[in-house]
PDB file of C-alpha atoms in Angstrom:
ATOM      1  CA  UNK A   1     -29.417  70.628 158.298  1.00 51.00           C
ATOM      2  CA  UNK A   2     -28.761  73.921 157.690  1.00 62.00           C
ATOM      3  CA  UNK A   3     -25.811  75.545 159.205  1.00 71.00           C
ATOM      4  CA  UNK A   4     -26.771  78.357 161.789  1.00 78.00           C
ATOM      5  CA  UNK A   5     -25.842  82.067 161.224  1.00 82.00           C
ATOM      6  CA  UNK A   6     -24.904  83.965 163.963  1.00 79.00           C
ATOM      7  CA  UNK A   7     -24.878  87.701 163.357  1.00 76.00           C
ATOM      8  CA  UNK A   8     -23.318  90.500 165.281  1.00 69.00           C
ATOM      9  CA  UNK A   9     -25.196  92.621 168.231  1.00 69.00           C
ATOM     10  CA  UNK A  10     -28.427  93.891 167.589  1.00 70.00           C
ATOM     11  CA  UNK A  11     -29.814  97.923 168.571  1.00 72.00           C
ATOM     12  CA  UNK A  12     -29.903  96.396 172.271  1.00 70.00           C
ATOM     13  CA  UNK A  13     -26.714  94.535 172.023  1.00 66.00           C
ATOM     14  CA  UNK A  14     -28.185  91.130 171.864  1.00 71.00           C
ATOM     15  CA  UNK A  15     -26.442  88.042 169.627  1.00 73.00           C
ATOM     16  CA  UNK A  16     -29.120  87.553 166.714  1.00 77.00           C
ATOM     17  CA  UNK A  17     -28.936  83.555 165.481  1.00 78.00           C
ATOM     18  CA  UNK A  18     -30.685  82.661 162.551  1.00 80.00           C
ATOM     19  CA  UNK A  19     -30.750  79.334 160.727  1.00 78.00           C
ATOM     20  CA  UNK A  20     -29.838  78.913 157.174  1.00 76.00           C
ATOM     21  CA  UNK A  21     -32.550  80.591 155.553  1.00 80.00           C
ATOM     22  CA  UNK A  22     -32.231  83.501 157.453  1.00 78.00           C
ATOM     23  CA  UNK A  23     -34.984  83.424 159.788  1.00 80.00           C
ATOM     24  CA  UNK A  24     -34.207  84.921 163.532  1.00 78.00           C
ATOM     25  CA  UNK A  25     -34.241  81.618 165.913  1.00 76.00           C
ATOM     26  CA  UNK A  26     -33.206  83.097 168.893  1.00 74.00           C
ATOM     27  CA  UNK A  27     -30.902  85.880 170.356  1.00 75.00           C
ATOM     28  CA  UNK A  28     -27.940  85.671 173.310  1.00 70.00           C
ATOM     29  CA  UNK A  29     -28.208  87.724 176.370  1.00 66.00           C
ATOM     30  CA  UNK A  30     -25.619  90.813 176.033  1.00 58.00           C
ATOM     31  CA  UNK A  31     -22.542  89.389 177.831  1.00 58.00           C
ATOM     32  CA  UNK A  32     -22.611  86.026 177.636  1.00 63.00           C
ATOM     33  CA  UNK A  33     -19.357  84.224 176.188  1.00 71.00           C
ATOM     34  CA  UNK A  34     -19.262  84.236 172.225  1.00 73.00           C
ATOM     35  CA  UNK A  35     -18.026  81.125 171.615  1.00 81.00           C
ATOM     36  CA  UNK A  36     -20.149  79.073 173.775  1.00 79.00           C
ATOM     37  CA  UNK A  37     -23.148  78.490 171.397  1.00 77.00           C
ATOM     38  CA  UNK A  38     -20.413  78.333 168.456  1.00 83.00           C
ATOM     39  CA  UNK A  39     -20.221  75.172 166.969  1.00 86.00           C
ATOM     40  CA  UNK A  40     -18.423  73.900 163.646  1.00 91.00           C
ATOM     41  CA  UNK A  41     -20.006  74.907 160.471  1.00 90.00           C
ATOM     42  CA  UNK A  42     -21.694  77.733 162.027  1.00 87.00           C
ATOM     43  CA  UNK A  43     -21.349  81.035 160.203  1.00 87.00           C
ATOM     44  CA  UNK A  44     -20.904  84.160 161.613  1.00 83.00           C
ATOM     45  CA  UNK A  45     -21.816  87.322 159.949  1.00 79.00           C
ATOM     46  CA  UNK A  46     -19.772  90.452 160.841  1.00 74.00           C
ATOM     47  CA  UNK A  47     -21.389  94.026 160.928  1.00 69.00           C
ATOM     48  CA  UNK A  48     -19.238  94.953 157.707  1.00 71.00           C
ATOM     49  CA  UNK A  49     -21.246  91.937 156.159  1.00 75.00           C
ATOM     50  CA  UNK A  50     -18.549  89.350 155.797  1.00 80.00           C
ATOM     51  CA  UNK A  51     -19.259  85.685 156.725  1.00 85.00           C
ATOM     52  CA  UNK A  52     -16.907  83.356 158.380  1.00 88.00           C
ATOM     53  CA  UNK A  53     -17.640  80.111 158.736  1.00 91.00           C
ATOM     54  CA  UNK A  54     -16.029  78.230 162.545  1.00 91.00           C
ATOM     55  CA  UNK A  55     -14.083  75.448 161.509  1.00 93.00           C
ATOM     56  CA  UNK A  56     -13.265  74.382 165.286  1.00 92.00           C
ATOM     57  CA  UNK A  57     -13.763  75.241 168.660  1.00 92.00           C
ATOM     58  CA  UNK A  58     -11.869  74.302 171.227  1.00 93.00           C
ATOM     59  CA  UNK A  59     -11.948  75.301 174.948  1.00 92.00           C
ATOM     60  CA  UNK A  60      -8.873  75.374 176.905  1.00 89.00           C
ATOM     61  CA  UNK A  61     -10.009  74.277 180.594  1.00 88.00           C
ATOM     62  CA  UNK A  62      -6.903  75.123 182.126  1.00 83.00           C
ATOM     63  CA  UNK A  63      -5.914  78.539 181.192  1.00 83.00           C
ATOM     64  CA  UNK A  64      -9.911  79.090 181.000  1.00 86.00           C
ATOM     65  CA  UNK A  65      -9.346  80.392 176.795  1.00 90.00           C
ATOM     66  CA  UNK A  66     -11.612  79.291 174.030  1.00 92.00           C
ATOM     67  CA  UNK A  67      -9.916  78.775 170.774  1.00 93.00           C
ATOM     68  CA  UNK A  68     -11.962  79.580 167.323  1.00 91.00           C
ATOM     69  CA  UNK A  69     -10.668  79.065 164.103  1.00 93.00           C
ATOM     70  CA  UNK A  70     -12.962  79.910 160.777  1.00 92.00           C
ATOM     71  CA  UNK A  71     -12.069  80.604 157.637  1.00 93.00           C
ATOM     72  CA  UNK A  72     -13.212  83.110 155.280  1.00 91.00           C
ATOM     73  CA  UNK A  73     -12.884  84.733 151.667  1.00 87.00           C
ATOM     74  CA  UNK A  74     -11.196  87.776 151.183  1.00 77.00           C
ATOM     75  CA  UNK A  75     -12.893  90.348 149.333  1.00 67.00           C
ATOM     76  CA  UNK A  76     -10.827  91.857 146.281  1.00 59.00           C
TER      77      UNK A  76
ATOM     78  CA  UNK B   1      15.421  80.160 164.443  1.00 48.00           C
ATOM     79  CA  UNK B   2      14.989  76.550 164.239  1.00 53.00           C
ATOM     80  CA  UNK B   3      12.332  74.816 165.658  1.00 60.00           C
ATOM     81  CA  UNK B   4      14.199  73.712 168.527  1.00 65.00           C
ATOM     82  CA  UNK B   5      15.158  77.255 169.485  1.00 61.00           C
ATOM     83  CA  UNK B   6      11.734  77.944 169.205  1.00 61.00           C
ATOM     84  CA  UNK B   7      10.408  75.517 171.161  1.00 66.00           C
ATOM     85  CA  UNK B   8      13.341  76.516 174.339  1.00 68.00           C
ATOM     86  CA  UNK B   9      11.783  80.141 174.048  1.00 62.00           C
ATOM     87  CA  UNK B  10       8.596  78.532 174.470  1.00 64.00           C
ATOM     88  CA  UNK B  11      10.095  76.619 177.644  1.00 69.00           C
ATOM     89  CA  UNK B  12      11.549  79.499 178.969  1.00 66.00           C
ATOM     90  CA  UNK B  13       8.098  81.764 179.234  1.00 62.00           C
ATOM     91  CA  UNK B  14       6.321  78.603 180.543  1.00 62.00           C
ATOM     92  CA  UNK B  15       9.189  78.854 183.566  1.00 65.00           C
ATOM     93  CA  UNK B  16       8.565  82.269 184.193  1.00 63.00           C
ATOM     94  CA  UNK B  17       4.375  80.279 184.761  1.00 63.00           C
ATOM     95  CA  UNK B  18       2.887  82.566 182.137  1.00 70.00           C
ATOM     96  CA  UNK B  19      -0.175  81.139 180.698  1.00 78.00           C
ATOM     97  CA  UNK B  20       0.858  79.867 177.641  1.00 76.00           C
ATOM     98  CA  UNK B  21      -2.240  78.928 174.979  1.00 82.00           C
ATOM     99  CA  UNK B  22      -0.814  76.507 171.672  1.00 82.00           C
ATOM    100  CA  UNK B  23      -3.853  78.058 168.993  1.00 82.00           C
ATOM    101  CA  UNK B  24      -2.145  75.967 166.401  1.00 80.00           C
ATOM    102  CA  UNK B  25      -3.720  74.670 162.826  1.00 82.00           C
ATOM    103  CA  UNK B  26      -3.452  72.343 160.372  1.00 85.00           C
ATOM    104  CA  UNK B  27      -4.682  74.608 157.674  1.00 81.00           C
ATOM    105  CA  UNK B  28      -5.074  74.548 153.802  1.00 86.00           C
ATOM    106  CA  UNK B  29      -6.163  77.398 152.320  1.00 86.00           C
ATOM    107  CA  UNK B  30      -7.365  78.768 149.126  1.00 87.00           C
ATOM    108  CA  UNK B  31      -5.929  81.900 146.944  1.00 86.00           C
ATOM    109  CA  UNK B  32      -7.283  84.582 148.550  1.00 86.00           C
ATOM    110  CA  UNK B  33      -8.821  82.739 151.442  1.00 89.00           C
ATOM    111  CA  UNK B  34      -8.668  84.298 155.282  1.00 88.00           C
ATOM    112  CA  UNK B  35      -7.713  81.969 158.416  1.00 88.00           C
ATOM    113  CA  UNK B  36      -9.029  83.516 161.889  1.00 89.00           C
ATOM    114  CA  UNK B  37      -7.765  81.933 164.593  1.00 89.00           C
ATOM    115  CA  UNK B  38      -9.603  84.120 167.512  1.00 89.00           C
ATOM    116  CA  UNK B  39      -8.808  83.734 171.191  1.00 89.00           C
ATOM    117  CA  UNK B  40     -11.446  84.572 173.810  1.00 88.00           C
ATOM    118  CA  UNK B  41     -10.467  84.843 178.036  1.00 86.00           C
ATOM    119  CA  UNK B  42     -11.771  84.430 180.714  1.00 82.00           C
ATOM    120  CA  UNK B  43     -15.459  86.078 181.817  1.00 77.00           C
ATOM    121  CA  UNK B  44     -14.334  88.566 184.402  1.00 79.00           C
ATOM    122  CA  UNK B  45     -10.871  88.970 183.682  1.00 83.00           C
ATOM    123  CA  UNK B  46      -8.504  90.867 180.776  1.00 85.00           C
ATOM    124  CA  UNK B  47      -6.448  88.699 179.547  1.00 86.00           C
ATOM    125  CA  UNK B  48      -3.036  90.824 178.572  1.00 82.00           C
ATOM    126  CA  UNK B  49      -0.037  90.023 175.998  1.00 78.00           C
ATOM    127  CA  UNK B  50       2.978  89.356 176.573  1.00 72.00           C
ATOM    128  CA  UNK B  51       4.684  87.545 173.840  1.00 69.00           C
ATOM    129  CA  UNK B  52       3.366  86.146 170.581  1.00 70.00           C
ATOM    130  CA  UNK B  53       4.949  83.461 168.649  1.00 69.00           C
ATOM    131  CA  UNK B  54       3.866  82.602 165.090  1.00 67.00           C
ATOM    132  CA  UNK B  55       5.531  79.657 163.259  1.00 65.00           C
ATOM    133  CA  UNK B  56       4.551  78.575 160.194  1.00 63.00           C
ATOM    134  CA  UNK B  57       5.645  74.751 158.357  1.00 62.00           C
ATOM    135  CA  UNK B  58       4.368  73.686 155.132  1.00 58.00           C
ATOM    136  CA  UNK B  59       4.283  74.200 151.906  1.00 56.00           C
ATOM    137  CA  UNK B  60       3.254  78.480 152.063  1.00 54.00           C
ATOM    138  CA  UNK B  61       5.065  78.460 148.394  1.00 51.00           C
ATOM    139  CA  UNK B  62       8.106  80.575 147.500  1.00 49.00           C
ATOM    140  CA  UNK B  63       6.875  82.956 145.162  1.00 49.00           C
ATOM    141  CA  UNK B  64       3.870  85.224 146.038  1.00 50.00           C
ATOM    142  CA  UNK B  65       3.072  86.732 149.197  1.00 53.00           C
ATOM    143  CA  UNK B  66       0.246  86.204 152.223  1.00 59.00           C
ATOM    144  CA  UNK B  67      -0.376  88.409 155.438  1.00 63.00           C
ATOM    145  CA  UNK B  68      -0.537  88.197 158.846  1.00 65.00           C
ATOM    146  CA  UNK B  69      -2.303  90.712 161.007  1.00 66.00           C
ATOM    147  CA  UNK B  70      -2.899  90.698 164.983  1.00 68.00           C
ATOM    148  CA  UNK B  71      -5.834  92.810 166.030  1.00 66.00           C
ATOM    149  CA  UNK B  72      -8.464  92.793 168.617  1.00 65.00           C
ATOM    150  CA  UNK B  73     -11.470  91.511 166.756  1.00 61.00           C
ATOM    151  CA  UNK B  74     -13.901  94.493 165.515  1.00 48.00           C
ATOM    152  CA  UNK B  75     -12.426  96.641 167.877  1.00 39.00           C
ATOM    153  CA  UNK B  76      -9.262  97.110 165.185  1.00 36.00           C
ATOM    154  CA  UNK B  77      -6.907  98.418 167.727  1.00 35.00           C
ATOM    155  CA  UNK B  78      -4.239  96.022 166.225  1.00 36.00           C
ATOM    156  CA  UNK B  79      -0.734  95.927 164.281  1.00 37.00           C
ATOM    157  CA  UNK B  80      -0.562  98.245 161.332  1.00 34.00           C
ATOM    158  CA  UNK B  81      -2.176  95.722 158.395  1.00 33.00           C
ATOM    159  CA  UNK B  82       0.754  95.570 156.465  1.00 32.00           C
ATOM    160  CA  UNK B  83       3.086  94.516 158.830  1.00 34.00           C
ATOM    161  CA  UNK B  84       4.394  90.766 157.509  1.00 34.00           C
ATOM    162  CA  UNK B  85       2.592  91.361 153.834  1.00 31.00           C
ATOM    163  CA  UNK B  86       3.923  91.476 151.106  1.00 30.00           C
ATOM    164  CA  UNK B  87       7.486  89.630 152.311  1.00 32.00           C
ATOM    165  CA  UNK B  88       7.787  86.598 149.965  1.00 29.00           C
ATOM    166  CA  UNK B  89       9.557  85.171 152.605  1.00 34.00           C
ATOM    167  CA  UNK B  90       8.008  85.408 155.978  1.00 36.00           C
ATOM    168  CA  UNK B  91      11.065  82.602 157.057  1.00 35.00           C
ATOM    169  CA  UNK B  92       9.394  80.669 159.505  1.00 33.00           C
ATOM    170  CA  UNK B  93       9.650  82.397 162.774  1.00 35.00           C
ATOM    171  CA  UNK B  94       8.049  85.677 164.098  1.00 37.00           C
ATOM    172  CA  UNK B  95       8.510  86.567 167.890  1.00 36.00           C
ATOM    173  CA  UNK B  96       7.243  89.665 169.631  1.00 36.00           C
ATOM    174  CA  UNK B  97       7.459  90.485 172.908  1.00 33.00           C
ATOM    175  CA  UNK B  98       8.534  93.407 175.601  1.00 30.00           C
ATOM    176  CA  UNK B  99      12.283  94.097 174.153  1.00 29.00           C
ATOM    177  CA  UNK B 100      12.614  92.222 170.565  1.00 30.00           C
ATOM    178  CA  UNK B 101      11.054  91.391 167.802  1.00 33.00           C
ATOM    179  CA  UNK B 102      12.821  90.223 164.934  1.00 32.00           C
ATOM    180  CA  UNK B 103      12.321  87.625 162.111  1.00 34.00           C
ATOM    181  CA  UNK B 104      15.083  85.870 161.692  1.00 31.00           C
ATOM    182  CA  UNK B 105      15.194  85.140 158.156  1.00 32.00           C
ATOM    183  CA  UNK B 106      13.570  87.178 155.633  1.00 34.00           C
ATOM    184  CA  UNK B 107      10.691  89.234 156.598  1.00 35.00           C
ATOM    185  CA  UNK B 108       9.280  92.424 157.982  1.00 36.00           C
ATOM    186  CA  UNK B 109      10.843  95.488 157.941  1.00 35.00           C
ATOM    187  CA  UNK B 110      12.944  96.069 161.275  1.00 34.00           C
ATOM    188  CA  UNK B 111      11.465  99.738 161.205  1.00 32.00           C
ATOM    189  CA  UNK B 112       7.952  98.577 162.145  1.00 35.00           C
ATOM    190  CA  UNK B 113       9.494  96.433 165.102  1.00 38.00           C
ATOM    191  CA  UNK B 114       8.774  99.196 167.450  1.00 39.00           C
ATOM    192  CA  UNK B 115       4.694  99.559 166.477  1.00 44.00           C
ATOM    193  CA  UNK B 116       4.288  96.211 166.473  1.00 48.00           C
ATOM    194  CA  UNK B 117       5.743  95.865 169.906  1.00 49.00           C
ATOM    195  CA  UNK B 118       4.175  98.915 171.210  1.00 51.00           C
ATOM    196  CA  UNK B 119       0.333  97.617 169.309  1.00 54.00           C
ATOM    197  CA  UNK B 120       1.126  94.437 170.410  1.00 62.00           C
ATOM    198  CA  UNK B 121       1.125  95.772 174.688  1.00 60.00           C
ATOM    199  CA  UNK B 122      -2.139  97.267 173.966  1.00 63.00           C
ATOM    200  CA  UNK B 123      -3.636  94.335 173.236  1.00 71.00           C
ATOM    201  CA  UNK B 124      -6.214  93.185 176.178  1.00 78.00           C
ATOM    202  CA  UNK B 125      -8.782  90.280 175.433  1.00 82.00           C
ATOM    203  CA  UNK B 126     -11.420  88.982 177.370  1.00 82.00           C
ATOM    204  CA  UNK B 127     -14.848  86.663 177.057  1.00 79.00           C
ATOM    205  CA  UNK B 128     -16.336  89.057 174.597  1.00 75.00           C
ATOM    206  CA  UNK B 129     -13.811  90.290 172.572  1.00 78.00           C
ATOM    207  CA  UNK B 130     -11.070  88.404 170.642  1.00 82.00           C
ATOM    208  CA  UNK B 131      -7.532  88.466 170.620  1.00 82.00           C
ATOM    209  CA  UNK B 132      -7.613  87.705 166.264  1.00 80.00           C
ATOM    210  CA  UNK B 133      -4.527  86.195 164.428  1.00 79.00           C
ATOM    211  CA  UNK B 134      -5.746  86.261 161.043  1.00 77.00           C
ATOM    212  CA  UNK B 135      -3.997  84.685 157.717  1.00 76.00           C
ATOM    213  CA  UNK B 136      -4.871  85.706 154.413  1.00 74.00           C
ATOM    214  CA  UNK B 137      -3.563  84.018 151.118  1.00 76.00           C
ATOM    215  CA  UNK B 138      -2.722  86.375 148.483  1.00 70.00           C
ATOM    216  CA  UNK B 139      -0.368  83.480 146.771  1.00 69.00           C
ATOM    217  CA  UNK B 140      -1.617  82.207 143.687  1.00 75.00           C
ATOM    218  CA  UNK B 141      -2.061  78.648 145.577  1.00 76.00           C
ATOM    219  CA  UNK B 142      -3.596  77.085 147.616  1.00 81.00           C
ATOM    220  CA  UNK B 143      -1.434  77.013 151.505  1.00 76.00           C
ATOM    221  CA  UNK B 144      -1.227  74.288 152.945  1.00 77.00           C
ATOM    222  CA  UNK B 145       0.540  73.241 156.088  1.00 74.00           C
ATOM    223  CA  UNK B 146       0.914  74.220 160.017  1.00 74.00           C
ATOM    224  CA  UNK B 147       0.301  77.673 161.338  1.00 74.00           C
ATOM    225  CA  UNK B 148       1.361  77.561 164.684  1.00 73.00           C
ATOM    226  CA  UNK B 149       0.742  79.841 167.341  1.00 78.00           C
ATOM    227  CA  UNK B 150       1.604  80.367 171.212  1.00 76.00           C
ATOM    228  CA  UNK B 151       0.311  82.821 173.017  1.00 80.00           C
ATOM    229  CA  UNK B 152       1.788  83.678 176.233  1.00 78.00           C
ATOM    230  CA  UNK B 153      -0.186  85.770 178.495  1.00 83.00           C
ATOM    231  CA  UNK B 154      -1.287  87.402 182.271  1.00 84.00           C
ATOM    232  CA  UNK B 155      -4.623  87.739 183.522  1.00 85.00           C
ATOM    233  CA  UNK B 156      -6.270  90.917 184.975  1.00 81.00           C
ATOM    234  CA  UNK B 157      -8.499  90.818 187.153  1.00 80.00           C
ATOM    235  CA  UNK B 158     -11.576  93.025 186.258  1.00 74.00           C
ATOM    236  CA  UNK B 159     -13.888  94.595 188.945  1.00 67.00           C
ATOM    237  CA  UNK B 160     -17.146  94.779 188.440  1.00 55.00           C
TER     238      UNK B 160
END
């Protein structure tokens, strides 16, 4: 399966998600918490254009956190 | 500071019943490759720094360099970017918080200390918008090893 792409805000300041090949599959209602639809493997696409891909996510139930780690190429 | 030092600071802001959040990572990663570790709060609340501890174990090689910057995520009110780069020898402890900053061994330049402690109080993160510690490899090698991180922090509560 193709790994999910979650882009930055749209005009309206809705989450876009798209699937691998691109295609819009659904957006996230302006406020709701980022990381809660992020799962492992997912890539997330910046507004500058760079991709990072979430290598864990990890919610912290006591202090109420969420923890995301990706990992990403830098750009020379 | 050795680890056990490090660990007793740890102790000590866990006494004073800060919220204390362990980010840490077993990481390897490539020349020129970027860790994010991001932290996200609580919905309704800002989530404010205190003190940041960074410790890294491994092998992060001994020639070379790699950076470490501390920012709010795409809001890029964070440290100056050159903070920690460009020090072949980070040493292995970093503290900031309200009075001190130092790294004990090798490392940044005492003459930022005060904008990184200043940048540092700014910092607020919530549900939508990350507190990022990011890691970029600029060694010719690949890093491998622990990159650990405590965050100690008070909440604000936000009204709506």
């Amino acid at each position: 399966m193709m790994a999910k792409r979650i882009t930055d805000k749209d005009e309206k300041g809705y989450t876009r998600i798209k699937d691998g090949t691109g295609a819009e599959i659904g957006k996230i209602k302006h406020g709701a918490r980022f990381p809660d639809f992020l799962k492992p493997s997912d890539v997330i696409v910046k507004p500058s254009g760079k991709e990072e891909e979430v290598l864990k996510v990890q919610y912290v139930e006591a202090d109420d956190v969420y923890i995301v780690v990706s990992q990403s190429q830098e750009v020379k | 500071m050795p680890r056990q030092q490090f660990e007793s600071v740890i102790a000590q802001a866990t006494r004073k019943q800060l919220k204390i959040v362990n980010a840490s990572q077993t990481i390897s990663v490539a020349p020129s490759g970027v860790l994010n570790i991001d932290l996200y709060g609580s919905p309704n609340k800002l989530c404010k720094i205190v003190n940041l501890f960074i410790w890294q174990q491994g092998t992060f090689g001994t020639t070379g360099s790699y950076d470490i910057f501390v920012e709010l995520d795409d809001v890029g009110v964070g440290i100056s970017p050159n903070f920690l780069s460009k020090n072949t020898g980070f040493g292995n402890t970093a503290r900031f918080d309200r009075n001190v900053w130092f790294a004990p061994t090798t490392g940044a330049t005492p003459a930022n200390s005060i904008d990184v402690i200043s940048a540092i109080q700014q910092i607020r993160f919530d549900s939508t918008r990350a507190l990022r510690i990011q890691l970029i490899n600029n060694l010719n090698q690949t890093m491998t090893g622990d990159f650990l991180v405590y965050v100690a922090f008070e909440e604000e509560e936000v009204r709506l």
